[in-house]
Amino acid sequence: MPDPTCPPSPPAVVIGAGPAGLMAAEALAQAGLAVEVFDAMPSVGRKFLLAGVGGMNITHSEAYPAFVGRYAERQREIDALLRGFDADALRQWIHGLGIETFVGTSGRVFPSDMKAAPLLRAWLKRLRDTGVVIHTRHRWLGWSPEGALRLAYPQGERRVEAAVVVLALGGGSWARLGSDGSWQALLAQRAVDIAPLQPSNCGFEVEGWSALLQQKFAGAPLKNIALSVPGSPPRKGEFILTAQGVEGSLVYAWSAAVREAINRTGQGQLLLDLLPDKPVDKIAQALARPRGSRSMARHLQGQLGIDGVKAALLRELTDQATFANPDALARAIKALPITLVRTRPLDEAISSAGGVRFEGLDDGLMVKGMPGVFCAGEMLDWEAPTGGYLLTACFASGLRAGRAAAHWLALQASGNCP
Ligand SMILES: Cc1cc2nc3c(=O)[nH]c(=O)nc-3n(C[C@H](O)[C@H](O)[C@H](O)COP(=O)(O)OP(=O)(O)OC[C@H]3O[C@@H](n4cnc5c(N)ncnc54)[C@H](O)[C@@H]3O)c2cc1C
């Protein structure tokens, strides 16, 4: 029998219905709590669905030490989260939704149909079946003076009492999908420790490409090349030359290092190896062969297969003297410095660096000094390359925050009302 002297408990509330928030909701519901989820958008999981458009890379199959190393400076904090829910556990969880996964040639893990929508559909059904109530078109505006959650919805503003709240509001990129980073101001007012959001897995701008390069080659892919930052071993792959600079998977892989170099010194550098499978001396030998009346451009094409955007970029970034000297040109072909001066805007990035610092959270991701308020997902201060690492940490942190919130609530309740 409920104790009539005890008022009914308010629900556990999750704000933000991306992967992190929905995972927190699932954990709270599994703990037997009434859960209400609020999201600003007309439908949930929009970024998750977008991530599925080009093939939903949900996690990675590499060995754990390499996997956790991807979180670089936040490896220690993310390790603590992954110990509760790692890549294998995530795959099992997906299988539990009736969706198979497979490992691609690169070690990346995908749902068998590569899509996000069937997974999200099955998950939402399971959440609703366990009683989770999802409210869309509800934008969180902060707290009322009495401590209730303020939510703007089409009919005006609601105040919602919450027994516990998990904020899973995402980063600051692709604002049109819902995660606009506006929570930064709301949490800063409460003195929450936040590292400013910055682009991660992003493109970069150069000081300015020549008109020729922009007009003829913007949008052109550079394939079978390698990129490095000074002092690091090169990685093979491809990237795209843009009107303003460079973008694409291989650039994203170096984006944290380049962004930090720009932050420190005003510029960062990528070293482009146009022929990663040919040693520099072989290239120099090929270039030193007699070229007769052929131009150097024809010689490059004939001897080394360098033409199109690769040749144009080589010409753009080398001076006359280097271009005329086979040894110097060979060295340039192996390490062509591309100087980058700005990131592309945060809104265009795949993900955000920065966010709520772990130092301001306890082990259960509860904000220190704000009892009952937890944070999860991309809004936390960590970053990782693409490859499934982003989603894995979002799921793991959502689960940790949801479980810790339920546990905290149970501790509050013990000794008080049942
Ligand atoms: C193009 C693209 C492709 C990607 N591909 C991959 C991939 O293949 N693999 C991978 O691991 N990662 C990928 N990612 C990254 C991944 O999608 C995100 O890291 C992940 O969705 C973040 O989850 P989250 O739950 O923290 O936040 P989000 O998914 O951003 O969800 C946050 C939610 O909070 C809501 N919200 C925000 N503010 C408020 C407010 N004030 N009130 C109410 N609701 C609010 C938003 O509407 C949103 O629904 C990709 C990202 C992009 C942009």
PDB file of N, CA and C and ligand atoms in Angstrom, residues 15-22 38-59 108 110 137-142 150-151 168-175 177-183 186 201 347-352 376-380 382 385-395 397, ligand 1:
ATOM      1  N   ILE A  15      16.500  15.048 -20.635  1.00  0.00           N
ATOM      2  CA  ILE A  15      16.311  16.081 -21.663  1.00  0.00           C
ATOM      3  C   ILE A  15      17.328  15.834 -22.765  1.00  0.00           C
ATOM      4  N   GLY A  16      16.806  15.661 -23.979  1.00  0.00           N
ATOM      5  CA  GLY A  16      17.643  15.334 -25.130  1.00  0.00           C
ATOM      6  C   GLY A  16      17.463  13.875 -25.485  1.00  0.00           C
ATOM      7  N   ALA A  17      16.834  13.635 -26.637  1.00  0.00           N
ATOM      8  CA  ALA A  17      16.521  12.255 -27.043  1.00  0.00           C
ATOM      9  C   ALA A  17      17.401  11.815 -28.204  1.00  0.00           C
ATOM     10  N   GLY A  18      18.711  11.971 -28.020  1.00  0.00           N
ATOM     11  CA  GLY A  18      19.685  11.348 -28.916  1.00  0.00           C
ATOM     12  C   GLY A  18      20.084  10.010 -28.297  1.00  0.00           C
ATOM     13  N   PRO A  19      21.120   9.374 -28.827  1.00  0.00           N
ATOM     14  CA  PRO A  19      21.520   8.081 -28.278  1.00  0.00           C
ATOM     15  C   PRO A  19      21.851   8.121 -26.790  1.00  0.00           C
ATOM     16  N   ALA A  20      22.515   9.188 -26.327  1.00  0.00           N
ATOM     17  CA  ALA A  20      22.885   9.247 -24.904  1.00  0.00           C
ATOM     18  C   ALA A  20      21.646   9.371 -24.025  1.00  0.00           C
ATOM     19  N   GLY A  21      20.742  10.253 -24.391  1.00  0.00           N
ATOM     20  CA  GLY A  21      19.548  10.480 -23.576  1.00  0.00           C
ATOM     21  C   GLY A  21      18.633   9.260 -23.557  1.00  0.00           C
ATOM     22  N   LEU A  22      18.472   8.636 -24.712  1.00  0.00           N
ATOM     23  CA  LEU A  22      17.588   7.461 -24.757  1.00  0.00           C
ATOM     24  C   LEU A  22      18.186   6.306 -23.949  1.00  0.00           C
ATOM     25  N   PHE A  38      12.226  14.628 -22.786  1.00  0.00           N
ATOM     26  CA  PHE A  38      11.817  15.831 -23.520  1.00  0.00           C
ATOM     27  C   PHE A  38      12.864  16.163 -24.576  1.00  0.00           C
ATOM     28  N   ASP A  39      12.409  16.508 -25.773  1.00  0.00           N
ATOM     29  CA  ASP A  39      13.342  16.924 -26.824  1.00  0.00           C
ATOM     30  C   ASP A  39      12.757  18.121 -27.560  1.00  0.00           C
ATOM     31  N   ALA A  40      13.644  19.032 -27.961  1.00  0.00           N
ATOM     32  CA  ALA A  40      13.205  20.274 -28.611  1.00  0.00           C
ATOM     33  C   ALA A  40      12.645  20.032 -30.016  1.00  0.00           C
ATOM     34  N   MET A  41      13.071  18.965 -30.645  1.00  0.00           N
ATOM     35  CA  MET A  41      12.732  18.783 -32.059  1.00  0.00           C
ATOM     36  C   MET A  41      11.383  18.075 -32.230  1.00  0.00           C
ATOM     37  N   PRO A  42      10.799  18.148 -33.433  1.00  0.00           N
ATOM     38  CA  PRO A  42       9.521  17.460 -33.657  1.00  0.00           C
ATOM     39  C   PRO A  42       9.640  15.938 -33.637  1.00  0.00           C
ATOM     40  N   SER A  43      10.851  15.402 -33.797  1.00  0.00           N
ATOM     41  CA  SER A  43      11.049  13.951 -33.684  1.00  0.00           C
ATOM     42  C   SER A  43      12.408  13.717 -33.051  1.00  0.00           C
ATOM     43  N   VAL A  44      12.620  12.495 -32.574  1.00  0.00           N
ATOM     44  CA  VAL A  44      13.828  12.241 -31.770  1.00  0.00           C
ATOM     45  C   VAL A  44      14.959  11.647 -32.628  1.00  0.00           C
ATOM     46  N   GLY A  45      16.158  11.697 -32.072  1.00  0.00           N
ATOM     47  CA  GLY A  45      17.306  10.989 -32.664  1.00  0.00           C
ATOM     48  C   GLY A  45      17.689  11.463 -34.065  1.00  0.00           C
ATOM     49  N   ARG A  46      17.533  12.756 -34.326  1.00  0.00           N
ATOM     50  CA  ARG A  46      17.775  13.215 -35.709  1.00  0.00           C
ATOM     51  C   ARG A  46      19.236  13.086 -36.130  1.00  0.00           C
ATOM     52  N   LYS A  47      20.152  13.389 -35.226  1.00  0.00           N
ATOM     53  CA  LYS A  47      21.568  13.271 -35.613  1.00  0.00           C
ATOM     54  C   LYS A  47      21.950  11.795 -35.769  1.00  0.00           C
ATOM     55  N   PHE A  48      21.404  10.980 -34.902  1.00  0.00           N
ATOM     56  CA  PHE A  48      21.640   9.534 -34.986  1.00  0.00           C
ATOM     57  C   PHE A  48      21.159   9.019 -36.351  1.00  0.00           C
ATOM     58  N   LEU A  49      20.007   9.496 -36.779  1.00  0.00           N
ATOM     59  CA  LEU A  49      19.483   9.065 -38.090  1.00  0.00           C
ATOM     60  C   LEU A  49      20.366   9.569 -39.215  1.00  0.00           C
ATOM     61  N   LEU A  50      20.848  10.802 -39.080  1.00  0.00           N
ATOM     62  CA  LEU A  50      21.733  11.333 -40.121  1.00  0.00           C
ATOM     63  C   LEU A  50      23.023  10.514 -40.182  1.00  0.00           C
ATOM     64  N   ALA A  51      23.516  10.149 -39.001  1.00  0.00           N
ATOM     65  CA  ALA A  51      24.742   9.336 -38.965  1.00  0.00           C
ATOM     66  C   ALA A  51      24.535   8.032 -39.735  1.00  0.00           C
ATOM     67  N   GLY A  52      23.286   7.593 -39.829  1.00  0.00           N
ATOM     68  CA  GLY A  52      23.000   6.352 -40.537  1.00  0.00           C
ATOM     69  C   GLY A  52      22.880   6.519 -42.040  1.00  0.00           C
ATOM     70  N   VAL A  53      22.855   7.756 -42.514  1.00  0.00           N
ATOM     71  CA  VAL A  53      22.604   7.954 -43.947  1.00  0.00           C
ATOM     72  C   VAL A  53      23.732   7.383 -44.808  1.00  0.00           C
ATOM     73  N   GLY A  54      24.966   7.690 -44.437  1.00  0.00           N
ATOM     74  CA  GLY A  54      26.085   7.171 -45.240  1.00  0.00           C
ATOM     75  C   GLY A  54      26.555   5.804 -44.765  1.00  0.00           C
ATOM     76  N   GLY A  55      25.798   5.127 -43.916  1.00  0.00           N
ATOM     77  CA  GLY A  55      26.230   3.840 -43.340  1.00  0.00           C
ATOM     78  C   GLY A  55      26.512   4.040 -41.866  1.00  0.00           C
ATOM     79  N   MET A  56      25.650   3.470 -41.019  1.00  0.00           N
ATOM     80  CA  MET A  56      25.738   3.709 -39.579  1.00  0.00           C
ATOM     81  C   MET A  56      26.896   2.935 -38.955  1.00  0.00           C
ATOM     82  N   ASN A  57      28.004   3.626 -38.755  1.00  0.00           N
ATOM     83  CA  ASN A  57      29.177   3.000 -38.139  1.00  0.00           C
ATOM     84  C   ASN A  57      29.046   3.168 -36.622  1.00  0.00           C
ATOM     85  N   ILE A  58      28.557   2.127 -35.984  1.00  0.00           N
ATOM     86  CA  ILE A  58      28.107   2.289 -34.600  1.00  0.00           C
ATOM     87  C   ILE A  58      29.203   2.045 -33.576  1.00  0.00           C
ATOM     88  N   THR A  59      30.169   1.215 -33.909  1.00  0.00           N
ATOM     89  CA  THR A  59      31.313   1.038 -33.012  1.00  0.00           C
ATOM     90  C   THR A  59      32.467   0.440 -33.809  1.00  0.00           C
ATOM     91  N   ARG A 108      35.483  -1.486 -38.719  1.00  0.00           N
ATOM     92  CA  ARG A 108      34.318  -0.740 -38.232  1.00  0.00           C
ATOM     93  C   ARG A 108      33.106  -1.665 -38.137  1.00  0.00           C
ATOM     94  N   PHE A 110      28.962  -2.190 -38.171  1.00  0.00           N
ATOM     95  CA  PHE A 110      27.734  -1.612 -38.718  1.00  0.00           C
ATOM     96  C   PHE A 110      26.551  -2.529 -38.415  1.00  0.00           C
ATOM     97  N   ARG A 137       9.053  18.509 -29.304  1.00  0.00           N
ATOM     98  CA  ARG A 137       8.749  19.958 -29.328  1.00  0.00           C
ATOM     99  C   ARG A 137       8.733  20.564 -27.925  1.00  0.00           C
ATOM    100  N   HIS A 138       9.618  20.108 -27.073  1.00  0.00           N
ATOM    101  CA  HIS A 138       9.763  20.674 -25.733  1.00  0.00           C
ATOM    102  C   HIS A 138      11.215  21.125 -25.564  1.00  0.00           C
ATOM    103  N   ARG A 139      11.411  22.423 -25.594  1.00  0.00           N
ATOM    104  CA  ARG A 139      12.776  22.963 -25.468  1.00  0.00           C
ATOM    105  C   ARG A 139      13.050  23.337 -24.023  1.00  0.00           C
ATOM    106  N   TRP A 140      14.112  22.787 -23.492  1.00  0.00           N
ATOM    107  CA  TRP A 140      14.492  23.104 -22.111  1.00  0.00           C
ATOM    108  C   TRP A 140      15.069  24.512 -22.046  1.00  0.00           C
ATOM    109  N   LEU A 141      14.598  25.298 -21.071  1.00  0.00           N
ATOM    110  CA  LEU A 141      15.023  26.698 -20.945  1.00  0.00           C
ATOM    111  C   LEU A 141      15.800  26.961 -19.659  1.00  0.00           C
ATOM    112  N   GLY A 142      16.021  25.906 -18.881  1.00  0.00           N
ATOM    113  CA  GLY A 142      16.724  26.099 -17.604  1.00  0.00           C
ATOM    114  C   GLY A 142      15.792  25.772 -16.452  1.00  0.00           C
ATOM    115  N   ARG A 150      12.115  24.326 -16.728  1.00  0.00           N
ATOM    116  CA  ARG A 150      11.300  25.185 -17.608  1.00  0.00           C
ATOM    117  C   ARG A 150      11.374  24.622 -19.028  1.00  0.00           C
ATOM    118  N   LEU A 151      10.222  24.360 -19.608  1.00  0.00           N
ATOM    119  CA  LEU A 151      10.184  23.784 -20.959  1.00  0.00           C
ATOM    120  C   LEU A 151       9.237  24.585 -21.842  1.00  0.00           C
ATOM    121  N   ALA A 168      21.174  15.397 -21.750  1.00  0.00           N
ATOM    122  CA  ALA A 168      21.927  14.743 -22.838  1.00  0.00           C
ATOM    123  C   ALA A 168      21.662  15.552 -24.099  1.00  0.00           C
ATOM    124  N   LEU A 169      22.192  16.772 -24.087  1.00  0.00           N
ATOM    125  CA  LEU A 169      21.780  17.786 -25.063  1.00  0.00           C
ATOM    126  C   LEU A 169      22.664  17.858 -26.293  1.00  0.00           C
ATOM    127  N   GLY A 170      23.654  16.976 -26.400  1.00  0.00           N
ATOM    128  CA  GLY A 170      24.475  16.915 -27.610  1.00  0.00           C
ATOM    129  C   GLY A 170      25.539  18.000 -27.644  1.00  0.00           C
ATOM    130  N   GLY A 171      26.276  18.030 -28.746  1.00  0.00           N
ATOM    131  CA  GLY A 171      27.339  19.021 -28.924  1.00  0.00           C
ATOM    132  C   GLY A 171      26.792  20.262 -29.601  1.00  0.00           C
ATOM    133  N   GLY A 172      27.599  20.846 -30.464  1.00  0.00           N
ATOM    134  CA  GLY A 172      27.170  22.111 -31.074  1.00  0.00           C
ATOM    135  C   GLY A 172      27.180  22.089 -32.586  1.00  0.00           C
ATOM    136  N   SER A 173      27.302  20.904 -33.194  1.00  0.00           N
ATOM    137  CA  SER A 173      27.339  20.893 -34.657  1.00  0.00           C
ATOM    138  C   SER A 173      25.987  20.475 -35.228  1.00  0.00           C
ATOM    139  N   TRP A 174      25.757  20.820 -36.460  1.00  0.00           N
ATOM    140  CA  TRP A 174      24.498  20.492 -37.150  1.00  0.00           C
ATOM    141  C   TRP A 174      23.299  20.940 -36.303  1.00  0.00           C
ATOM    142  N   ALA A 175      23.281  22.231 -35.963  1.00  0.00           N
ATOM    143  CA  ALA A 175      22.248  22.754 -35.052  1.00  0.00           C
ATOM    144  C   ALA A 175      20.845  22.460 -35.562  1.00  0.00           C
ATOM    145  N   LEU A 177      19.647  19.907 -36.515  1.00  0.00           N
ATOM    146  CA  LEU A 177      19.163  18.600 -36.047  1.00  0.00           C
ATOM    147  C   LEU A 177      18.835  18.616 -34.559  1.00  0.00           C
ATOM    148  N   GLY A 178      19.015  19.775 -33.914  1.00  0.00           N
ATOM    149  CA  GLY A 178      18.590  19.911 -32.520  1.00  0.00           C
ATOM    150  C   GLY A 178      19.684  20.268 -31.545  1.00  0.00           C
ATOM    151  N   SER A 179      20.896  19.764 -31.759  1.00  0.00           N
ATOM    152  CA  SER A 179      21.957  20.026 -30.772  1.00  0.00           C
ATOM    153  C   SER A 179      22.646  21.334 -31.144  1.00  0.00           C
ATOM    154  N   ASP A 180      22.157  22.415 -30.548  1.00  0.00           N
ATOM    155  CA  ASP A 180      22.678  23.741 -30.921  1.00  0.00           C
ATOM    156  C   ASP A 180      23.636  24.309 -29.875  1.00  0.00           C
ATOM    157  N   GLY A 181      23.911  23.559 -28.833  1.00  0.00           N
ATOM    158  CA  GLY A 181      24.873  24.032 -27.825  1.00  0.00           C
ATOM    159  C   GLY A 181      24.333  25.155 -26.947  1.00  0.00           C
ATOM    160  N   SER A 182      23.025  25.458 -27.042  1.00  0.00           N
ATOM    161  CA  SER A 182      22.494  26.584 -26.247  1.00  0.00           C
ATOM    162  C   SER A 182      22.509  26.263 -24.749  1.00  0.00           C
ATOM    163  N   TRP A 183      22.681  24.982 -24.408  1.00  0.00           N
ATOM    164  CA  TRP A 183      22.755  24.604 -22.993  1.00  0.00           C
ATOM    165  C   TRP A 183      23.979  25.206 -22.305  1.00  0.00           C
ATOM    166  N   LEU A 186      22.992  28.118 -20.263  1.00  0.00           N
ATOM    167  CA  LEU A 186      22.137  27.739 -19.135  1.00  0.00           C
ATOM    168  C   LEU A 186      22.960  27.118 -18.003  1.00  0.00           C
ATOM    169  N   ASN A 201      36.568  16.580 -35.842  1.00  0.00           N
ATOM    170  CA  ASN A 201      36.248  15.888 -37.102  1.00  0.00           C
ATOM    171  C   ASN A 201      35.707  16.901 -38.103  1.00  0.00           C
ATOM    172  N   ASP A 347      29.277  24.381 -36.761  1.00  0.00           N
ATOM    173  CA  ASP A 347      28.011  23.804 -37.236  1.00  0.00           C
ATOM    174  C   ASP A 347      28.225  22.753 -38.332  1.00  0.00           C
ATOM    175  N   GLU A 348      29.330  22.876 -39.070  1.00  0.00           N
ATOM    176  CA  GLU A 348      29.589  21.926 -40.170  1.00  0.00           C
ATOM    177  C   GLU A 348      30.302  20.665 -39.705  1.00  0.00           C
ATOM    178  N   ALA A 349      30.807  20.693 -38.472  1.00  0.00           N
ATOM    179  CA  ALA A 349      31.668  19.582 -38.024  1.00  0.00           C
ATOM    180  C   ALA A 349      30.846  18.321 -37.776  1.00  0.00           C
ATOM    181  N   ILE A 350      31.508  17.180 -37.830  1.00  0.00           N
ATOM    182  CA  ILE A 350      30.837  15.921 -37.483  1.00  0.00           C
ATOM    183  C   ILE A 350      30.533  15.899 -35.985  1.00  0.00           C
ATOM    184  N   SER A 351      31.436  16.440 -35.184  1.00  0.00           N
ATOM    185  CA  SER A 351      31.226  16.398 -33.732  1.00  0.00           C
ATOM    186  C   SER A 351      31.892  17.599 -33.074  1.00  0.00           C
ATOM    187  N   SER A 352      31.700  17.688 -31.760  1.00  0.00           N
ATOM    188  CA  SER A 352      32.271  18.814 -31.002  1.00  0.00           C
ATOM    189  C   SER A 352      33.313  18.309 -30.026  1.00  0.00           C
ATOM    190  N   ALA A 376      25.347  13.604 -19.951  1.00  0.00           N
ATOM    191  CA  ALA A 376      25.826  12.450 -20.736  1.00  0.00           C
ATOM    192  C   ALA A 376      25.967  12.823 -22.206  1.00  0.00           C
ATOM    193  N   GLY A 377      26.756  12.040 -22.913  1.00  0.00           N
ATOM    194  CA  GLY A 377      26.837  12.150 -24.368  1.00  0.00           C
ATOM    195  C   GLY A 377      27.866  13.159 -24.847  1.00  0.00           C
ATOM    196  N   GLU A 378      27.602  13.677 -26.038  1.00  0.00           N
ATOM    197  CA  GLU A 378      28.578  14.559 -26.677  1.00  0.00           C
ATOM    198  C   GLU A 378      28.708  15.894 -25.954  1.00  0.00           C
ATOM    199  N   MET A 379      27.787  16.209 -25.055  1.00  0.00           N
ATOM    200  CA  MET A 379      27.912  17.471 -24.327  1.00  0.00           C
ATOM    201  C   MET A 379      29.007  17.413 -23.261  1.00  0.00           C
ATOM    202  N   LEU A 380      29.574  16.228 -23.033  1.00  0.00           N
ATOM    203  CA  LEU A 380      30.709  16.120 -22.116  1.00  0.00           C
ATOM    204  C   LEU A 380      32.001  16.460 -22.863  1.00  0.00           C
ATOM    205  N   TRP A 382      34.945  15.544 -24.219  1.00  0.00           N
ATOM    206  CA  TRP A 382      35.822  14.517 -24.782  1.00  0.00           C
ATOM    207  C   TRP A 382      35.682  14.628 -26.290  1.00  0.00           C
ATOM    208  N   PRO A 385      37.943  10.339 -32.900  1.00  0.00           N
ATOM    209  CA  PRO A 385      37.791  10.337 -34.353  1.00  0.00           C
ATOM    210  C   PRO A 385      36.516   9.616 -34.776  1.00  0.00           C
ATOM    211  N   THR A 386      36.193   9.689 -36.054  1.00  0.00           N
ATOM    212  CA  THR A 386      35.079   8.900 -36.563  1.00  0.00           C
ATOM    213  C   THR A 386      35.528   7.430 -36.557  1.00  0.00           C
ATOM    214  N   GLY A 387      34.585   6.527 -36.671  1.00  0.00           N
ATOM    215  CA  GLY A 387      34.934   5.102 -36.624  1.00  0.00           C
ATOM    216  C   GLY A 387      34.044   4.366 -35.639  1.00  0.00           C
ATOM    217  N   GLY A 388      33.001   5.057 -35.148  1.00  0.00           N
ATOM    218  CA  GLY A 388      32.091   4.436 -34.183  1.00  0.00           C
ATOM    219  C   GLY A 388      32.415   4.805 -32.742  1.00  0.00           C
ATOM    220  N   TYR A 389      33.537   5.505 -32.552  1.00  0.00           N
ATOM    221  CA  TYR A 389      33.953   5.855 -31.184  1.00  0.00           C
ATOM    222  C   TYR A 389      33.023   6.896 -30.569  1.00  0.00           C
ATOM    223  N   LEU A 390      32.460   7.761 -31.417  1.00  0.00           N
ATOM    224  CA  LEU A 390      31.582   8.821 -30.897  1.00  0.00           C
ATOM    225  C   LEU A 390      30.322   8.203 -30.311  1.00  0.00           C
ATOM    226  N   LEU A 391      29.661   7.390 -31.112  1.00  0.00           N
ATOM    227  CA  LEU A 391      28.411   6.797 -30.628  1.00  0.00           C
ATOM    228  C   LEU A 391      28.663   5.879 -29.432  1.00  0.00           C
ATOM    229  N   THR A 392      29.745   5.113 -29.461  1.00  0.00           N
ATOM    230  CA  THR A 392      29.997   4.184 -28.357  1.00  0.00           C
ATOM    231  C   THR A 392      30.091   4.947 -27.031  1.00  0.00           C
ATOM    232  N   ALA A 393      30.837   6.054 -27.042  1.00  0.00           N
ATOM    233  CA  ALA A 393      30.977   6.819 -25.787  1.00  0.00           C
ATOM    234  C   ALA A 393      29.666   7.497 -25.406  1.00  0.00           C
ATOM    235  N   CYS A 394      28.856   7.875 -26.393  1.00  0.00           N
ATOM    236  CA  CYS A 394      27.547   8.465 -26.072  1.00  0.00           C
ATOM    237  C   CYS A 394      26.663   7.435 -25.374  1.00  0.00           C
ATOM    238  N   PHE A 395      26.607   6.226 -25.938  1.00  0.00           N
ATOM    239  CA  PHE A 395      25.798   5.171 -25.319  1.00  0.00           C
ATOM    240  C   PHE A 395      26.319   4.856 -23.906  1.00  0.00           C
ATOM    241  N   SER A 397      28.100   6.625 -21.820  1.00  0.00           N
ATOM    242  CA  SER A 397      27.897   7.692 -20.822  1.00  0.00           C
ATOM    243  C   SER A 397      26.418   7.825 -20.472  1.00  0.00           C
TER     244      SER A 397
HETATM  245  C1  LIG B   1      26.914  13.761 -40.462  1.00  0.00           C
HETATM  246  C2  LIG B   1      27.234  13.002 -39.200  1.00  0.00           C
HETATM  247  C3  LIG B   1      27.579  11.663 -39.279  1.00  0.00           C
HETATM  248  C4  LIG B   1      27.918  10.962 -38.118  1.00  0.00           C
HETATM  249  N1  LIG B   1      28.271   9.650 -38.226  1.00  0.00           N
HETATM  250  C5  LIG B   1      28.630   8.967 -37.118  1.00  0.00           C
HETATM  251  C6  LIG B   1      28.999   7.593 -37.207  1.00  0.00           C
HETATM  252  O1  LIG B   1      28.905   6.961 -38.280  1.00  0.00           O
HETATM  253  N2  LIG B   1      29.437   6.972 -36.064  1.00  0.00           N
HETATM  254  C7  LIG B   1      29.512   7.629 -34.858  1.00  0.00           C
HETATM  255  O2  LIG B   1      29.942   7.029 -33.866  1.00  0.00           O
HETATM  256  N3  LIG B   1      29.115   8.907 -34.740  1.00  0.00           N
HETATM  257  C8  LIG B   1      28.675   9.585 -35.838  1.00  0.00           C
HETATM  258  N4  LIG B   1      28.273  10.888 -35.723  1.00  0.00           N
HETATM  259  C9  LIG B   1      28.254  11.515 -34.377  1.00  0.00           C
HETATM  260  C10 LIG B   1      27.029  11.070 -33.552  1.00  0.00           C
HETATM  261  O3  LIG B   1      25.866  11.132 -34.339  1.00  0.00           O
HETATM  262  C11 LIG B   1      26.897  11.976 -32.315  1.00  0.00           C
HETATM  263  O4  LIG B   1      28.108  11.958 -31.588  1.00  0.00           O
HETATM  264  C12 LIG B   1      25.768  11.527 -31.404  1.00  0.00           C
HETATM  265  O5  LIG B   1      24.520  11.607 -32.068  1.00  0.00           O
HETATM  266  C13 LIG B   1      25.703  12.387 -30.140  1.00  0.00           C
HETATM  267  O6  LIG B   1      24.718  11.828 -29.309  1.00  0.00           O
HETATM  268  P1  LIG B   1      24.081  12.665 -28.114  1.00  0.00           P
HETATM  269  O7  LIG B   1      22.937  11.840 -27.620  1.00  0.00           O
HETATM  270  O8  LIG B   1      25.116  13.086 -27.169  1.00  0.00           O
HETATM  271  O9  LIG B   1      23.525  14.002 -28.795  1.00  0.00           O
HETATM  272  P2  LIG B   1      22.539  14.226 -30.021  1.00  0.00           P
HETATM  273  O10 LIG B   1      22.407  13.014 -30.851  1.00  0.00           O
HETATM  274  O11 LIG B   1      23.004  15.474 -30.677  1.00  0.00           O
HETATM  275  O12 LIG B   1      21.140  14.463 -29.321  1.00  0.00           O
HETATM  276  C14 LIG B   1      20.927  15.608 -28.504  1.00  0.00           C
HETATM  277  C15 LIG B   1      19.427  15.855 -28.428  1.00  0.00           C
HETATM  278  O13 LIG B   1      19.205  16.919 -27.525  1.00  0.00           O
HETATM  279  C16 LIG B   1      18.184  17.737 -28.023  1.00  0.00           C
HETATM  280  N5  LIG B   1      18.329  19.075 -27.434  1.00  0.00           N
HETATM  281  C17 LIG B   1      19.383  19.912 -27.532  1.00  0.00           C
HETATM  282  N6  LIG B   1      19.136  21.030 -26.838  1.00  0.00           N
HETATM  283  C18 LIG B   1      17.911  20.899 -26.285  1.00  0.00           C
HETATM  284  C19 LIG B   1      17.105  21.720 -25.443  1.00  0.00           C
HETATM  285  N7  LIG B   1      17.503  22.913 -24.988  1.00  0.00           N
HETATM  286  N8  LIG B   1      15.878  21.263 -25.063  1.00  0.00           N
HETATM  287  C20 LIG B   1      15.435  20.034 -25.468  1.00  0.00           C
HETATM  288  N9  LIG B   1      16.158  19.216 -26.278  1.00  0.00           N
HETATM  289  C21 LIG B   1      17.389  19.652 -26.679  1.00  0.00           C
HETATM  290  C22 LIG B   1      18.379  17.702 -29.514  1.00  0.00           C
HETATM  291  O14 LIG B   1      17.186  18.032 -30.216  1.00  0.00           O
HETATM  292  C23 LIG B   1      18.835  16.280 -29.755  1.00  0.00           C
HETATM  293  O15 LIG B   1      17.760  15.417 -30.087  1.00  0.00           O
HETATM  294  C24 LIG B   1      27.900  11.608 -36.855  1.00  0.00           C
HETATM  295  C25 LIG B   1      27.524  12.955 -36.778  1.00  0.00           C
HETATM  296  C26 LIG B   1      27.181  13.650 -37.933  1.00  0.00           C
HETATM  297  C27 LIG B   1      26.803  15.108 -37.816  1.00  0.00           C
END
